[in-house]
Amino acid sequence: MATLKGDARVAEVLRRALWSGIAAPTESLVVPRGARRWRLAAYEAEEVLASLRERGVRYAAARAMLPQALAHRVLVQMELGGESPDDRVQDAVARSRPVKEYAAALWPQVDPARLVHAVLSDPALLAVAAEGVLTPDEQTLLLWASPPRSPGTARWTLADTVLLDEAADLLERTPSVGHIVVDEAQDLSPMMLRALARRSSTGSLTVLGDLAQATTPWATRSWAEALTHLGRPDAHVEQLTRGFRVPGEVIEYAARLLPHIAPDLEPPTSVRRARGELAIGPGALVDTVGDVLGREGSVGLIVADVALPGVRDALTRAAIAHTELGHEAPDGSDAALQLVPASLAKGLEFDHVVLLEPEQIVAGEHDRVTGLRLLYVCLTRAVTSLVVLHERPLPAELGQS
C-alpha cells in the first residue's frame, strides 16, 4: 500500500476528488437589495464556476473569489436595470448572507486531512476520482481496510503524510524557498519528490543519492524519472564514480549487480592502492567468524532479517561475544563482533564484514530489484575485507564467483 501511495498517479486522484466536490447549481441566486430582488439563474452561476475552474488557481483561492464573481454578475444586472452600482456595492453584495451561503453550498470548504480521509475511506468517491488512473485492484489496495471515523482519529503513516502534503498544495500553493539540499534521495517516492518540487518551484535543488542503494520499494528506477517528478527533467546529473572507503576487489564484485539495479550508472572505482580481501564460498559460520575476529578492527556479521534468531543462537552456543545492532548488550560490554540485520546495514561500515547467504537477503524484500539493491548495500559495508558465506546458490545477477 505504501508503494501505491507513493505513486505519482495518486496526485491526479486527489486533484479529481477535490474538484469533484464542487456542486452544480440547481437553484437561482436571489439577492434582495433595497426594494428590489436580483436573480442570478443557475446556468449563470454554472458559468461563474466554470470560469473559476479554468483560471488554474488553487482550490482555496478560487473559492475565495467566488462571492465576488457572483456579485459581479448581480451588478451587471443592476446596471442593465438602470442603476449605477460601484465597487462598494459589489463588495456589499459579495458579503451579503444570500451570496455567502450560496457560494458555500456550491464550493465547500475542504482541509487536507478531510480530503485524504475521504479518498481513502469512500469507495464510491475513489472509483470516480481514480477512473482511468488506477485499476480496480489498485483502488481496493488504496482504501483503508477499517476506515477511521474521522480525520482526527486516523493513524497517519509516512505515506499518508505525503498525501496530506499533496492535498495541502491543491488547496493553497506551497511557499518556495531559495535552495534545497537533499541527501539519500534515492529512497524517495515520486510523491515525496513532488513535495520537494513544490518547495523549490522558484528556487533550486542539489540532490544527492546512489540509485544502486535505493532500498525502499517505492524508489524511482532512474535519475531521469526522479528529475521528472522534481520538475527538473533537463537538470544536470554528475556521477561520482571514484571512492575511497570500499576496497577495489570488493566494489568490483558488488558492481556486478549494477546492470540489474541501476543500469544507467557507471561502475564505481576505488582510489585505494590496497585491493582489499574478498573470499566467497561455503564454510562454517562459527569458524569463519572466529577467524575474522582474529584480525585487527571492527567486524560486522550481516544476515537476512529472517535468519537473525538462528544466527544469534549459534553465536551464543559457541560463546562468541557479540552485540546486536539496535540492542544493548546485557552486560553493557562493547564486543568486537556486531550482528547486523540486512535491513539496517545502510550507512554502516566495518573493517571486516562476513555476509551470510546473499540470496536469502534478496528474497526477503518486496521485489527482486529492491532485494538486489539491499544486497549491494550490504556488500559495500566492508572497509578492508569481505567474506561471503553461502550454502544456497548465489544470486544469478552476481555471476560466477
Tab-separated table of C-alpha atoms in Angstrom:
chain	number	residue	atom	x	y	z
A	1	MET	CA	0.000	0.000	0.000
A	2	ALA	CA	2.809	2.440	0.821
A	3	THR	CA	4.279	1.900	-2.645
A	4	LEU	CA	0.966	2.745	-4.291
A	5	LYS	CA	0.517	5.836	-2.113
A	6	GLY	CA	3.932	6.973	-3.296
A	7	ASP	CA	2.904	6.648	-6.951
A	8	ALA	CA	2.566	9.992	-8.732
A	9	ARG	CA	-0.760	8.885	-10.212
A	10	VAL	CA	-2.336	9.326	-6.800
A	11	ALA	CA	-1.758	13.083	-7.158
A	12	GLU	CA	-4.233	13.118	-10.040
A	13	VAL	CA	-6.698	11.069	-7.986
A	14	LEU	CA	-6.544	13.618	-5.165
A	15	ARG	CA	-6.964	16.503	-7.608
A	16	ARG	CA	-10.047	14.945	-9.161
A	17	ALA	CA	-11.539	14.103	-5.782
A	18	LEU	CA	-11.085	17.662	-4.561
A	19	TRP	CA	-12.626	19.418	-7.560
A	20	SER	CA	-15.433	16.875	-7.845
A	21	GLY	CA	-16.803	18.253	-4.583
A	22	ILE	CA	-17.967	21.465	-6.274
A	23	ALA	CA	-21.733	21.227	-6.658
A	24	ALA	CA	-23.712	22.025	-9.802
A	25	PRO	CA	-26.149	24.917	-9.207
A	26	THR	CA	-29.760	23.767	-9.194
A	27	GLU	CA	-31.430	26.960	-7.967
A	28	SER	CA	-31.113	30.643	-8.761
A	29	LEU	CA	-29.263	33.043	-6.500
A	30	VAL	CA	-31.678	35.675	-5.184
A	31	VAL	CA	-30.191	38.854	-3.684
A	32	PRO	CA	-32.553	41.371	-2.017
A	33	ARG	CA	-31.283	44.937	-2.400
A	34	GLY	CA	-33.471	47.702	-1.124
A	35	ALA	CA	-36.948	47.299	-2.584
A	36	ARG	CA	-35.745	45.060	-5.398
A	37	ARG	CA	-34.674	41.438	-5.684
A	38	TRP	CA	-31.963	40.484	-8.130
A	39	ARG	CA	-31.922	36.949	-9.511
A	40	LEU	CA	-28.931	35.070	-10.953
A	41	ALA	CA	-30.055	31.977	-12.838
A	42	ALA	CA	-28.476	28.592	-12.125
A	43	TYR	CA	-26.901	28.430	-15.589
A	44	GLU	CA	-25.222	31.791	-14.992
A	45	ALA	CA	-23.834	30.560	-11.685
A	46	GLU	CA	-22.504	27.495	-13.511
A	47	GLU	CA	-20.719	29.805	-15.942
A	48	VAL	CA	-19.081	31.527	-12.989
A	49	LEU	CA	-17.916	28.197	-11.582
A	50	ALA	CA	-16.549	27.105	-14.961
A	51	SER	CA	-14.655	30.366	-15.308
A	52	LEU	CA	-13.017	29.949	-11.915
A	53	ARG	CA	-12.061	26.337	-12.661
A	54	GLU	CA	-10.382	27.409	-15.889
A	55	ARG	CA	-8.235	30.053	-14.208
A	56	GLY	CA	-5.813	27.433	-12.928
A	57	VAL	CA	-5.649	28.821	-9.393
A	58	ARG	CA	-5.657	26.730	-6.246
A	59	TYR	CA	-8.938	25.465	-4.850
A	60	ALA	CA	-8.998	27.749	-1.803
A	61	ALA	CA	-8.098	30.833	-3.842
A	62	ALA	CA	-10.852	30.132	-6.362
A	63	ARG	CA	-13.309	29.562	-3.516
A	64	ALA	CA	-12.412	32.947	-2.066
A	65	MET	CA	-13.052	34.556	-5.474
A	66	LEU	CA	-16.495	33.008	-5.892
A	67	PRO	CA	-18.572	35.526	-3.846
A	68	GLN	CA	-17.038	38.445	-5.749
A	69	ALA	CA	-17.564	36.686	-9.081
A	70	LEU	CA	-21.235	36.081	-8.260
A	71	ALA	CA	-21.629	39.651	-7.018
A	72	HIS	CA	-20.184	40.975	-10.261
A	73	ARG	CA	-22.875	39.132	-12.228
A	74	VAL	CA	-25.512	40.673	-9.972
A	75	LEU	CA	-24.025	44.140	-10.547
A	76	VAL	CA	-24.256	43.634	-14.299
A	77	GLN	CA	-27.983	43.011	-13.849
A	78	MET	CA	-28.243	46.144	-11.722
A	79	GLU	CA	-26.624	48.190	-14.460
A	80	LEU	CA	-28.956	46.701	-17.060
A	81	GLY	CA	-31.817	47.644	-14.731
A	82	GLY	CA	-30.825	51.300	-14.804
A	83	GLU	CA	-28.832	51.513	-11.581
A	84	SER	CA	-25.274	52.769	-11.221
A	85	PRO	CA	-23.577	50.485	-8.656
A	86	ASP	CA	-19.900	50.935	-7.822
A	87	ASP	CA	-17.234	48.713	-6.257
A	88	ARG	CA	-18.619	49.367	-2.784
A	89	VAL	CA	-21.949	47.926	-3.836
A	90	GLN	CA	-20.246	44.855	-5.301
A	91	ASP	CA	-18.356	44.321	-2.046
A	92	ALA	CA	-21.573	44.638	-0.070
A	93	VAL	CA	-23.330	42.115	-2.323
A	94	ALA	CA	-20.385	39.697	-2.056
A	95	ARG	CA	-20.543	39.935	1.756
A	96	SER	CA	-24.308	39.552	1.939
A	97	ARG	CA	-25.743	36.440	3.547
A	98	PRO	CA	-27.504	35.103	0.394
A	99	VAL	CA	-24.315	35.260	-1.660
A	100	LYS	CA	-22.094	33.832	1.061
A	101	GLU	CA	-24.465	30.949	1.758
A	102	TYR	CA	-24.982	30.248	-1.955
A	103	ALA	CA	-21.213	30.229	-2.582
A	104	ALA	CA	-20.515	27.991	0.418
A	105	ALA	CA	-23.117	25.476	-0.747
A	106	LEU	CA	-21.586	25.285	-4.235
A	107	TRP	CA	-17.900	25.380	-3.287
A	108	PRO	CA	-17.417	23.651	0.094
A	109	GLN	CA	-14.513	24.367	2.365
A	110	VAL	CA	-12.027	21.490	2.470
A	111	ASP	CA	-8.905	20.799	4.502
A	112	PRO	CA	-6.150	18.329	3.548
A	113	ALA	CA	-6.996	15.762	6.218
A	114	ARG	CA	-10.665	15.650	5.273
A	115	LEU	CA	-9.829	15.216	1.597
A	116	VAL	CA	-7.346	12.378	2.109
A	117	HIS	CA	-9.624	10.734	4.670
A	118	ALA	CA	-12.487	10.795	2.161
A	119	VAL	CA	-10.395	9.352	-0.664
A	120	LEU	CA	-9.045	6.507	1.468
A	121	SER	CA	-12.416	5.749	3.070
A	122	ASP	CA	-15.080	6.189	0.381
A	123	PRO	CA	-15.050	3.536	-2.385
A	124	ALA	CA	-17.579	5.473	-4.472
A	125	LEU	CA	-15.584	8.708	-4.370
A	126	LEU	CA	-12.366	6.853	-5.129
A	127	ALA	CA	-13.933	4.998	-8.061
A	128	VAL	CA	-14.938	8.278	-9.688
A	129	ALA	CA	-11.654	10.069	-8.963
A	130	ALA	CA	-9.466	7.116	-9.999
A	131	GLU	CA	-11.312	6.121	-13.168
A	132	GLY	CA	-8.758	5.577	-15.913
A	133	VAL	CA	-5.914	6.284	-13.473
A	134	LEU	CA	-5.863	3.315	-11.078
A	135	THR	CA	-7.067	-0.204	-11.783
A	136	PRO	CA	-9.918	-1.637	-9.694
A	137	ASP	CA	-7.404	-3.785	-7.799
A	138	GLU	CA	-5.257	-0.745	-7.075
A	139	GLN	CA	-8.285	1.158	-5.831
A	140	THR	CA	-9.093	-1.679	-3.442
A	141	LEU	CA	-5.498	-1.691	-2.219
A	142	LEU	CA	-5.529	2.072	-1.665
A	143	LEU	CA	-8.635	2.038	0.518
A	144	TRP	CA	-8.304	1.666	4.272
A	145	ALA	CA	-9.420	-1.794	5.406
A	146	SER	CA	-11.046	-0.292	8.502
A	147	PRO	CA	-11.617	3.419	7.857
A	148	PRO	CA	-11.321	5.680	10.902
A	149	ARG	CA	-14.461	7.611	11.789
A	150	SER	CA	-12.870	10.982	11.211
A	151	PRO	CA	-9.568	12.548	10.149
A	152	GLY	CA	-8.859	13.276	13.800
A	153	THR	CA	-8.889	9.583	14.717
A	154	ALA	CA	-6.800	8.431	11.740
A	155	ARG	CA	-3.372	6.938	12.382
A	156	TRP	CA	-1.496	8.623	9.565
A	157	THR	CA	1.500	6.765	8.161
A	158	LEU	CA	4.540	8.303	6.481
A	159	ALA	CA	2.968	7.594	3.090
A	160	ASP	CA	-0.249	9.255	4.271
A	161	THR	CA	1.550	12.423	5.355
A	162	VAL	CA	2.919	12.809	1.830
A	163	LEU	CA	-0.654	12.599	0.523
A	164	LEU	CA	-1.646	15.252	3.067
A	165	ASP	CA	1.137	17.475	1.757
A	166	GLU	CA	-0.064	16.976	-1.823
A	167	ALA	CA	-3.621	17.789	-0.755
A	168	ALA	CA	-2.474	20.925	1.051
A	169	ASP	CA	-0.849	22.185	-2.132
A	170	LEU	CA	-4.026	21.523	-4.117
A	171	LEU	CA	-5.803	23.822	-1.689
A	172	GLU	CA	-3.160	26.532	-1.288
A	173	ARG	CA	0.159	26.986	-3.039
A	174	THR	CA	3.162	25.735	-1.061
A	175	PRO	CA	5.720	28.518	-0.465
A	176	SER	CA	9.019	28.085	-2.295
A	177	VAL	CA	12.481	28.528	-0.775
A	178	GLY	CA	15.745	29.614	-2.348
A	179	HIS	CA	17.697	26.353	-2.312
A	180	ILE	CA	17.193	22.815	-1.029
A	181	VAL	CA	19.895	20.201	-0.432
A	182	VAL	CA	18.617	16.613	-0.322
A	183	ASP	CA	20.703	13.608	0.724
A	184	GLU	CA	19.769	9.927	0.298
A	185	ALA	CA	17.332	10.997	-2.411
A	186	GLN	CA	17.411	7.536	-3.957
A	187	ASP	CA	14.937	6.313	-1.335
A	188	LEU	CA	12.248	8.894	-2.063
A	189	SER	CA	8.973	8.039	-3.774
A	190	PRO	CA	7.605	10.034	-6.717
A	191	MET	CA	5.132	11.715	-4.350
A	192	MET	CA	7.952	12.657	-1.965
A	193	LEU	CA	9.888	14.127	-4.877
A	194	ARG	CA	6.815	16.150	-5.829
A	195	ALA	CA	6.792	17.573	-2.297
A	196	LEU	CA	10.371	18.777	-2.817
A	197	ALA	CA	9.495	20.189	-6.232
A	198	ARG	CA	6.739	22.314	-4.685
A	199	ARG	CA	9.146	23.803	-2.179
A	200	SER	CA	11.661	24.721	-4.891
A	201	SER	CA	9.289	25.934	-7.605
A	202	THR	CA	11.092	29.271	-7.811
A	203	GLY	CA	14.387	28.107	-6.283
A	204	SER	CA	16.997	25.442	-6.947
A	205	LEU	CA	17.936	21.952	-5.774
A	206	THR	CA	21.036	19.906	-5.046
A	207	VAL	CA	20.044	16.248	-4.932
A	208	LEU	CA	22.462	13.578	-3.695
A	209	GLY	CA	21.974	9.837	-3.787
A	210	ASP	CA	23.036	6.453	-5.126
A	211	LEU	CA	20.317	4.635	-7.043
A	212	ALA	CA	22.165	1.378	-6.517
A	213	GLN	CA	21.473	1.775	-2.790
A	214	ALA	CA	17.759	2.552	-3.093
A	215	THR	CA	16.207	0.058	-0.695
A	216	THR	CA	12.617	1.288	-0.478
A	217	PRO	CA	10.098	-0.446	-2.742
A	218	TRP	CA	8.705	2.929	-3.820
A	219	ALA	CA	12.043	4.314	-5.031
A	220	THR	CA	12.356	5.542	-8.604
A	221	ARG	CA	14.324	3.406	-11.046
A	222	SER	CA	16.365	6.140	-12.752
A	223	TRP	CA	17.513	9.719	-12.266
A	224	ALA	CA	15.570	10.697	-15.376
A	225	GLU	CA	12.378	9.564	-13.650
A	226	ALA	CA	13.325	11.248	-10.378
A	227	LEU	CA	14.139	14.540	-12.080
A	228	THR	CA	10.810	14.487	-13.905
A	229	HIS	CA	8.969	14.269	-10.597
A	230	LEU	CA	11.178	17.064	-9.263
A	231	GLY	CA	10.052	19.240	-12.173
A	232	ARG	CA	13.628	19.428	-13.490
A	233	PRO	CA	13.760	16.939	-16.397
A	234	ASP	CA	16.704	18.741	-18.002
A	235	ALA	CA	18.795	19.130	-14.852
A	236	HIS	CA	22.480	18.235	-14.909
A	237	VAL	CA	23.450	14.854	-13.453
A	238	GLU	CA	27.013	14.366	-12.249
A	239	GLN	CA	28.105	10.810	-11.485
A	240	LEU	CA	30.700	10.476	-8.731
A	241	THR	CA	32.376	7.179	-9.540
A	242	ARG	CA	35.631	7.296	-7.541
A	243	GLY	CA	35.557	6.279	-3.908
A	244	PHE	CA	37.997	5.650	-1.072
A	245	ARG	CA	36.092	3.736	1.580
A	246	VAL	CA	35.447	0.404	-0.162
A	247	PRO	CA	38.486	-1.509	-1.489
A	248	GLY	CA	38.735	-2.277	-5.205
A	249	GLU	CA	38.155	-6.027	-5.117
A	250	VAL	CA	35.017	-5.627	-3.021
A	251	ILE	CA	33.481	-2.772	-5.027
A	252	GLU	CA	34.134	-4.559	-8.307
A	253	TYR	CA	32.321	-7.635	-7.030
A	254	ALA	CA	29.361	-5.592	-5.825
A	255	ALA	CA	29.291	-3.684	-9.128
A	256	ARG	CA	28.242	-6.877	-10.898
A	257	LEU	CA	24.761	-6.045	-9.663
A	258	LEU	CA	24.619	-2.609	-11.326
A	259	PRO	CA	23.238	-3.722	-14.720
A	260	HIS	CA	20.262	-5.175	-12.825
A	261	ILE	CA	19.662	-2.484	-10.193
A	262	ALA	CA	20.874	0.772	-11.787
A	263	PRO	CA	21.742	0.150	-15.438
A	264	ASP	CA	22.361	3.827	-16.192
A	265	LEU	CA	25.108	4.178	-13.578
A	266	GLU	CA	28.782	3.933	-14.398
A	267	PRO	CA	30.668	1.295	-12.345
A	268	PRO	CA	32.454	2.793	-9.344
A	269	THR	CA	36.201	2.502	-8.856
A	270	SER	CA	38.344	2.590	-5.737
A	271	VAL	CA	41.254	5.015	-5.450
A	272	ARG	CA	42.939	2.973	-2.719
A	273	ARG	CA	46.177	1.218	-3.529
A	274	ALA	CA	45.280	-1.789	-1.410
A	275	ARG	CA	42.855	-4.046	-3.261
A	276	GLY	CA	41.372	-5.437	-0.070
A	277	GLU	CA	40.408	-9.048	0.546
A	278	LEU	CA	37.431	-10.918	-0.855
A	279	ALA	CA	36.514	-14.528	-0.097
A	280	ILE	CA	33.412	-16.266	-1.418
A	281	GLY	CA	32.188	-19.770	-0.778
A	282	PRO	CA	30.718	-22.267	1.676
A	283	GLY	CA	32.011	-22.530	5.184
A	284	ALA	CA	31.152	-22.960	8.833
A	285	LEU	CA	29.721	-19.726	10.208
A	286	VAL	CA	31.170	-20.026	13.711
A	287	ASP	CA	34.658	-20.965	12.468
A	288	THR	CA	34.668	-18.194	9.878
A	289	VAL	CA	33.579	-15.565	12.372
A	290	GLY	CA	36.236	-16.787	14.802
A	291	ASP	CA	38.940	-16.429	12.146
A	292	VAL	CA	37.827	-12.908	11.169
A	293	LEU	CA	37.713	-11.830	14.816
A	294	GLY	CA	41.434	-12.580	14.962
A	295	ARG	CA	42.060	-9.654	12.635
A	296	GLU	CA	42.513	-6.098	13.789
A	297	GLY	CA	39.476	-3.866	13.552
A	298	SER	CA	35.703	-3.997	13.785
A	299	VAL	CA	33.705	-6.939	12.456
A	300	GLY	CA	30.146	-6.918	11.161
A	301	LEU	CA	28.151	-10.085	10.558
A	302	ILE	CA	25.333	-9.167	8.137
A	303	VAL	CA	22.451	-11.601	7.754
A	304	ALA	CA	18.943	-11.620	6.326
A	305	ASP	CA	16.435	-10.368	8.885
A	306	VAL	CA	14.655	-13.719	8.895
A	307	ALA	CA	17.912	-15.503	9.758
A	308	LEU	CA	18.656	-13.306	12.750
A	309	PRO	CA	17.264	-15.575	15.536
A	310	GLY	CA	19.106	-18.673	14.285
A	311	VAL	CA	22.423	-16.861	13.887
A	312	ARG	CA	22.024	-15.234	17.286
A	313	ASP	CA	21.525	-18.653	18.888
A	314	ALA	CA	24.515	-20.124	17.036
A	315	LEU	CA	26.819	-17.364	18.271
A	316	THR	CA	25.536	-17.731	21.821
A	317	ARG	CA	26.057	-21.518	21.828
A	318	ALA	CA	29.610	-21.021	20.563
A	319	ALA	CA	30.239	-18.441	23.315
A	320	ILE	CA	31.165	-15.773	20.755
A	321	ALA	CA	30.677	-12.373	22.339
A	322	HIS	CA	28.644	-10.078	20.148
A	323	THR	CA	26.245	-7.172	20.184
A	324	GLU	CA	23.190	-6.897	18.004
A	325	LEU	CA	22.509	-3.685	16.144
A	326	GLY	CA	19.605	-1.924	17.802
A	327	HIS	CA	20.070	-3.780	21.117
A	328	GLU	CA	22.380	-3.043	24.021
A	329	ALA	CA	24.481	-5.887	25.354
A	330	PRO	CA	23.034	-7.219	28.651
A	331	ASP	CA	26.268	-6.511	30.499
A	332	GLY	CA	26.885	-3.185	28.764
A	333	SER	CA	30.035	-4.502	27.063
A	334	ASP	CA	31.168	-3.469	23.591
A	335	ALA	CA	32.002	-6.712	21.749
A	336	ALA	CA	34.183	-6.687	18.638
A	337	LEU	CA	31.515	-8.527	16.640
A	338	GLN	CA	28.271	-6.787	15.716
A	339	LEU	CA	25.348	-8.800	14.392
A	340	VAL	CA	23.503	-6.730	11.787
A	341	PRO	CA	20.144	-7.422	10.120
A	342	ALA	CA	20.424	-6.602	6.434
A	343	SER	CA	17.597	-4.077	6.615
A	344	LEU	CA	19.672	-1.900	8.995
A	345	ALA	CA	23.027	-2.145	7.221
A	346	LYS	CA	22.748	1.088	5.234
A	347	GLY	CA	25.110	3.787	6.472
A	348	LEU	CA	27.312	1.402	8.490
A	349	GLU	CA	30.907	0.382	7.872
A	350	PHE	CA	33.186	-2.234	9.371
A	351	ASP	CA	36.825	-3.096	8.861
A	352	HIS	CA	35.739	-6.658	8.145
A	353	VAL	CA	32.368	-7.975	7.032
A	354	VAL	CA	31.026	-11.519	6.993
A	355	LEU	CA	27.899	-11.657	4.833
A	356	LEU	CA	25.699	-14.722	5.152
A	357	GLU	CA	23.523	-16.137	2.331
A	358	PRO	CA	23.142	-13.327	-0.227
A	359	GLU	CA	20.146	-14.959	-1.916
A	360	GLN	CA	18.276	-15.037	1.393
A	361	ILE	CA	18.817	-11.286	1.750
A	362	VAL	CA	17.470	-10.681	-1.766
A	363	ALA	CA	14.448	-12.937	-1.279
A	364	GLY	CA	13.363	-11.108	1.857
A	365	GLU	CA	12.447	-7.895	0.052
A	366	HIS	CA	9.304	-6.639	-1.643
A	367	ASP	CA	10.642	-7.320	-5.151
A	368	ARG	CA	13.847	-8.637	-6.634
A	369	VAL	CA	15.292	-5.287	-7.705
A	370	THR	CA	14.859	-3.901	-4.191
A	371	GLY	CA	16.397	-7.076	-2.776
A	372	LEU	CA	19.411	-6.805	-5.076
A	373	ARG	CA	19.858	-3.171	-4.121
A	374	LEU	CA	19.837	-4.132	-0.447
A	375	LEU	CA	22.442	-6.782	-1.212
A	376	TYR	CA	24.583	-4.131	-2.917
A	377	VAL	CA	24.369	-2.030	0.252
A	378	CYS	CA	25.412	-4.992	2.406
A	379	LEU	CA	28.338	-5.944	0.172
A	380	THR	CA	29.751	-2.422	0.313
A	381	ARG	CA	29.925	-2.110	4.101
A	382	ALA	CA	33.461	-3.573	4.183
A	383	VAL	CA	36.464	-1.273	4.529
A	384	THR	CA	39.206	-3.932	4.440
A	385	SER	CA	37.845	-7.431	3.832
A	386	LEU	CA	34.628	-9.179	2.865
A	387	VAL	CA	33.739	-12.840	3.360
A	388	VAL	CA	30.605	-14.070	1.578
A	389	LEU	CA	29.369	-17.322	3.101
A	390	HIS	CA	26.735	-19.343	1.284
A	391	GLU	CA	25.340	-22.838	1.048
A	392	ARG	CA	22.483	-21.778	-1.219
A	393	PRO	CA	23.255	-20.744	-4.808
A	394	LEU	CA	24.391	-17.163	-5.153
A	395	PRO	CA	22.081	-14.726	-6.918
A	396	ALA	CA	22.490	-15.223	-10.647
A	397	GLU	CA	22.993	-11.477	-11.031
A	398	LEU	CA	26.367	-11.787	-9.257
A	399	GLY	CA	27.625	-14.108	-11.966
A	400	GLN	CA	30.358	-16.643	-11.406
A	401	SER	CA	32.486	-16.003	-8.355
